[in-house]
mmCIF file of C-alpha atoms in Angstrom:
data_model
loop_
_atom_site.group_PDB
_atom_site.id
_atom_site.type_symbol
_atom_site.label_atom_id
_atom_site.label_comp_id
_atom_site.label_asym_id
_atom_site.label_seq_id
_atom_site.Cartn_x
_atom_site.Cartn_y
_atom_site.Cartn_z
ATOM 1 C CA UNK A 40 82.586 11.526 42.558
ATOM 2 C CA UNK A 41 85.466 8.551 42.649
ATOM 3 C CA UNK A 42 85.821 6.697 45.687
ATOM 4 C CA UNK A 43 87.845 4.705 44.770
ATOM 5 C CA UNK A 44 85.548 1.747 45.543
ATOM 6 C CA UNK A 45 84.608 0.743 42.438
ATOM 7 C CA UNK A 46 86.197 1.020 38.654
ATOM 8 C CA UNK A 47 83.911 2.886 35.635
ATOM 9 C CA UNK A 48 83.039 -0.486 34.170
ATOM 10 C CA UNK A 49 81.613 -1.604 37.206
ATOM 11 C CA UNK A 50 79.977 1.639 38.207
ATOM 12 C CA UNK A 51 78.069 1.270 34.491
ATOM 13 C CA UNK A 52 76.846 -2.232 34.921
ATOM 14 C CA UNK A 53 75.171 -0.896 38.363
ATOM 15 C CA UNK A 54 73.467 2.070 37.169
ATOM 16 C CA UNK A 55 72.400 -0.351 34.241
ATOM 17 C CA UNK A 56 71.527 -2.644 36.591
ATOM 18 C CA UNK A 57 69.496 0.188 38.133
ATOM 19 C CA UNK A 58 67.471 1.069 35.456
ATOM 20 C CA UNK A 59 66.119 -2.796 34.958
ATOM 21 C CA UNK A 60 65.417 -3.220 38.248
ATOM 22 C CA UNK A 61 64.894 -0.067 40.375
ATOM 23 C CA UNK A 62 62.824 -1.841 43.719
ATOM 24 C CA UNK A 63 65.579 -4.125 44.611
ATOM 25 C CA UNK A 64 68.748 -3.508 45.899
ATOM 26 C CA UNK A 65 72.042 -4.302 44.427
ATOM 27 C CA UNK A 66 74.281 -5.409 47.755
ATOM 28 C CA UNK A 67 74.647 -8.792 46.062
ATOM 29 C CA UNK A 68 76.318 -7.631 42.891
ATOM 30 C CA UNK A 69 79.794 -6.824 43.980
ATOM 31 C CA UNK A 70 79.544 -10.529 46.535
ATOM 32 C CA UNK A 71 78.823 -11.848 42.952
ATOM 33 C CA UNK A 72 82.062 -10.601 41.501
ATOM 34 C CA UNK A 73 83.866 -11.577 44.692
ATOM 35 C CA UNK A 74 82.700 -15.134 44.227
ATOM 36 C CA UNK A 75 84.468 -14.519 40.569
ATOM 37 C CA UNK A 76 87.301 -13.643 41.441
ATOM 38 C CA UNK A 77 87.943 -16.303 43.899
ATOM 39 C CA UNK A 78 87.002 -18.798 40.993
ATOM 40 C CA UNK A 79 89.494 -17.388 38.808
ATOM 41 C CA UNK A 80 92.319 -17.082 41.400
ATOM 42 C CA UNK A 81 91.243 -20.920 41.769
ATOM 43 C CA UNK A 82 91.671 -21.659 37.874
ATOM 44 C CA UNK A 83 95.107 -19.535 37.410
ATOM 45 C CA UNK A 84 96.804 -21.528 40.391
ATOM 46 C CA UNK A 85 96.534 -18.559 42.550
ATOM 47 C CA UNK A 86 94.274 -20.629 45.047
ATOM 48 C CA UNK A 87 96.132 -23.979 45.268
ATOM 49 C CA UNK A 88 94.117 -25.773 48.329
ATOM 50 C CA UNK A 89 90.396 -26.659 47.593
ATOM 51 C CA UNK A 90 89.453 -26.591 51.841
ATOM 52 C CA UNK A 91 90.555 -22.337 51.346
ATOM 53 C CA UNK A 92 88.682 -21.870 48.245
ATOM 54 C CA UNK A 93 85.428 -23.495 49.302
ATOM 55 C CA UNK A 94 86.651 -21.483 52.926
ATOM 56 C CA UNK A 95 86.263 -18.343 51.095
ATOM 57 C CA UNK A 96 83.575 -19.185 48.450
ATOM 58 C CA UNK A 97 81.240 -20.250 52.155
ATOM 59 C CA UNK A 98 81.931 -16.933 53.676
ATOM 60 C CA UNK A 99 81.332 -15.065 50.278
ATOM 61 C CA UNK A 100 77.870 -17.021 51.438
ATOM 62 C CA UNK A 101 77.030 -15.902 54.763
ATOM 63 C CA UNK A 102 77.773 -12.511 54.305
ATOM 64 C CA UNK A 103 75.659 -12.229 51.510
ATOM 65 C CA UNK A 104 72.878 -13.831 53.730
ATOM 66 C CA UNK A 105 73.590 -11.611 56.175
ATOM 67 C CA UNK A 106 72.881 -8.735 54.321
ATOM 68 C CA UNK A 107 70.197 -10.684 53.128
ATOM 69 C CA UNK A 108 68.468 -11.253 56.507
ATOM 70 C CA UNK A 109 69.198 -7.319 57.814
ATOM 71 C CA UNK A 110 67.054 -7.064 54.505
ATOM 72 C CA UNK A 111 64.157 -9.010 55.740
ATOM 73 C CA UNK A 112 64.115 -6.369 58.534
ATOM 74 C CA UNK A 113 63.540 -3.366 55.987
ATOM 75 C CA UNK A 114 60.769 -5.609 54.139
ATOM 76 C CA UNK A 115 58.924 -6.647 57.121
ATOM 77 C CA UNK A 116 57.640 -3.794 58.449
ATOM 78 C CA UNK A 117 56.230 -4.048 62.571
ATOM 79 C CA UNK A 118 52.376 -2.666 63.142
ATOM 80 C CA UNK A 119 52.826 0.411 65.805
ATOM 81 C CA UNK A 120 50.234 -1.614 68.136
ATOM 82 C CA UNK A 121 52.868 -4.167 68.992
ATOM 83 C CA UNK A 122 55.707 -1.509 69.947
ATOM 84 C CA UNK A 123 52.697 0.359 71.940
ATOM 85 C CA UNK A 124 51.826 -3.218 73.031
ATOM 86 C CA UNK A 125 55.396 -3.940 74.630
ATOM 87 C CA UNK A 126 55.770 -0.215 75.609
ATOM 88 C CA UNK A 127 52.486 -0.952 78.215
ATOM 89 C CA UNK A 128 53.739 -3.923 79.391
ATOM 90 C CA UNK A 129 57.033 -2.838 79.855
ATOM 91 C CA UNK A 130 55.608 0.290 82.102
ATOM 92 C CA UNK A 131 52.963 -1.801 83.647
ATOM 93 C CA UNK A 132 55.520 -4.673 84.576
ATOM 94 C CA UNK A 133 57.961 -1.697 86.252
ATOM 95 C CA UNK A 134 55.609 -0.204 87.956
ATOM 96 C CA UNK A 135 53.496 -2.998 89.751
ATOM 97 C CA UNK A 136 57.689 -4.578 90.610
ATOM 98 C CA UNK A 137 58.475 -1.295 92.334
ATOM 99 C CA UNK A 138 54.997 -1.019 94.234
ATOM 100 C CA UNK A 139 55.228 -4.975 94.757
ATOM 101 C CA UNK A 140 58.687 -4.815 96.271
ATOM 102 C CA UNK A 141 58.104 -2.159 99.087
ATOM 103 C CA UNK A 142 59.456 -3.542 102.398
ATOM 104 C CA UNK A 143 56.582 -2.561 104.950
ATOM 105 C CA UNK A 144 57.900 -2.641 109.107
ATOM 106 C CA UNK A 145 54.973 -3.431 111.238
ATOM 107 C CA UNK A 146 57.059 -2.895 114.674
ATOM 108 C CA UNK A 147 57.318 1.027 113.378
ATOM 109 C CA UNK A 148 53.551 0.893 114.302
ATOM 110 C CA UNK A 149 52.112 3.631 111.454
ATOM 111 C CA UNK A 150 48.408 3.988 111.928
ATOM 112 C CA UNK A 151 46.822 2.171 108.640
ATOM 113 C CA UNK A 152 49.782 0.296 107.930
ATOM 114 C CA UNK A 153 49.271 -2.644 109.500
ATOM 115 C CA UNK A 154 50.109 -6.305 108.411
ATOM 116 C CA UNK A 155 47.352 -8.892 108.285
#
């Protein structure tokens, strides 16, 4: 199964990778080569301006802690109370606006629908 994403080598130091540490996921291994290659594009020459290679190395950065963060929302898991919580008030909130905002006439005179 070759995707073309990734080469053998690195494909074996995942599933290694795997086997030492199956609970945690590896998004932050291939971010780590990234940051690698940058550095070594930065020692050959290939990278001549430090502002663009500490540009790049910072976004290396945030995306990682971006993934990072939508992690936090996997590991942080939300009681059903609270959803059925915000669900109720939610409901309760739309229906007490739409009985609130009824316009009542008094000059159509209904019996019982008067206007104090």
């Amino acid at each position: 199964s070759d995707a073309g994403i990734i080469t053998d080598n690195e494909r074996i130091i995942i599933e290694s990778l795997d086997e030492k540490c199956i609970q945690h996921p590896k998004y932050w291994m291939s971010l780590v080569w990234a940051g690698a290659v940058v550095t070594r594009a930065k020692k050959e020459g290939r990278i001549k301006d430090d502002f663009a290679f500490r540009t790049i190395i910072k976004e290396i950065n945030n995306f990682r802690s971006g993934c990072g963060g939508l992690l936090d929302y996997d590991w942080i898991s939300i009681p059903l109370v609270y959803t059925q919580v915000v669900t109720l008030a939610v409901y309760t909130f739309f229906l007490s606006s739409l009985m609130g905002r009824q316009f009542l006439d008094p000059s159509r005179g209904i019996d019982g629908h008067d206007v104090d």
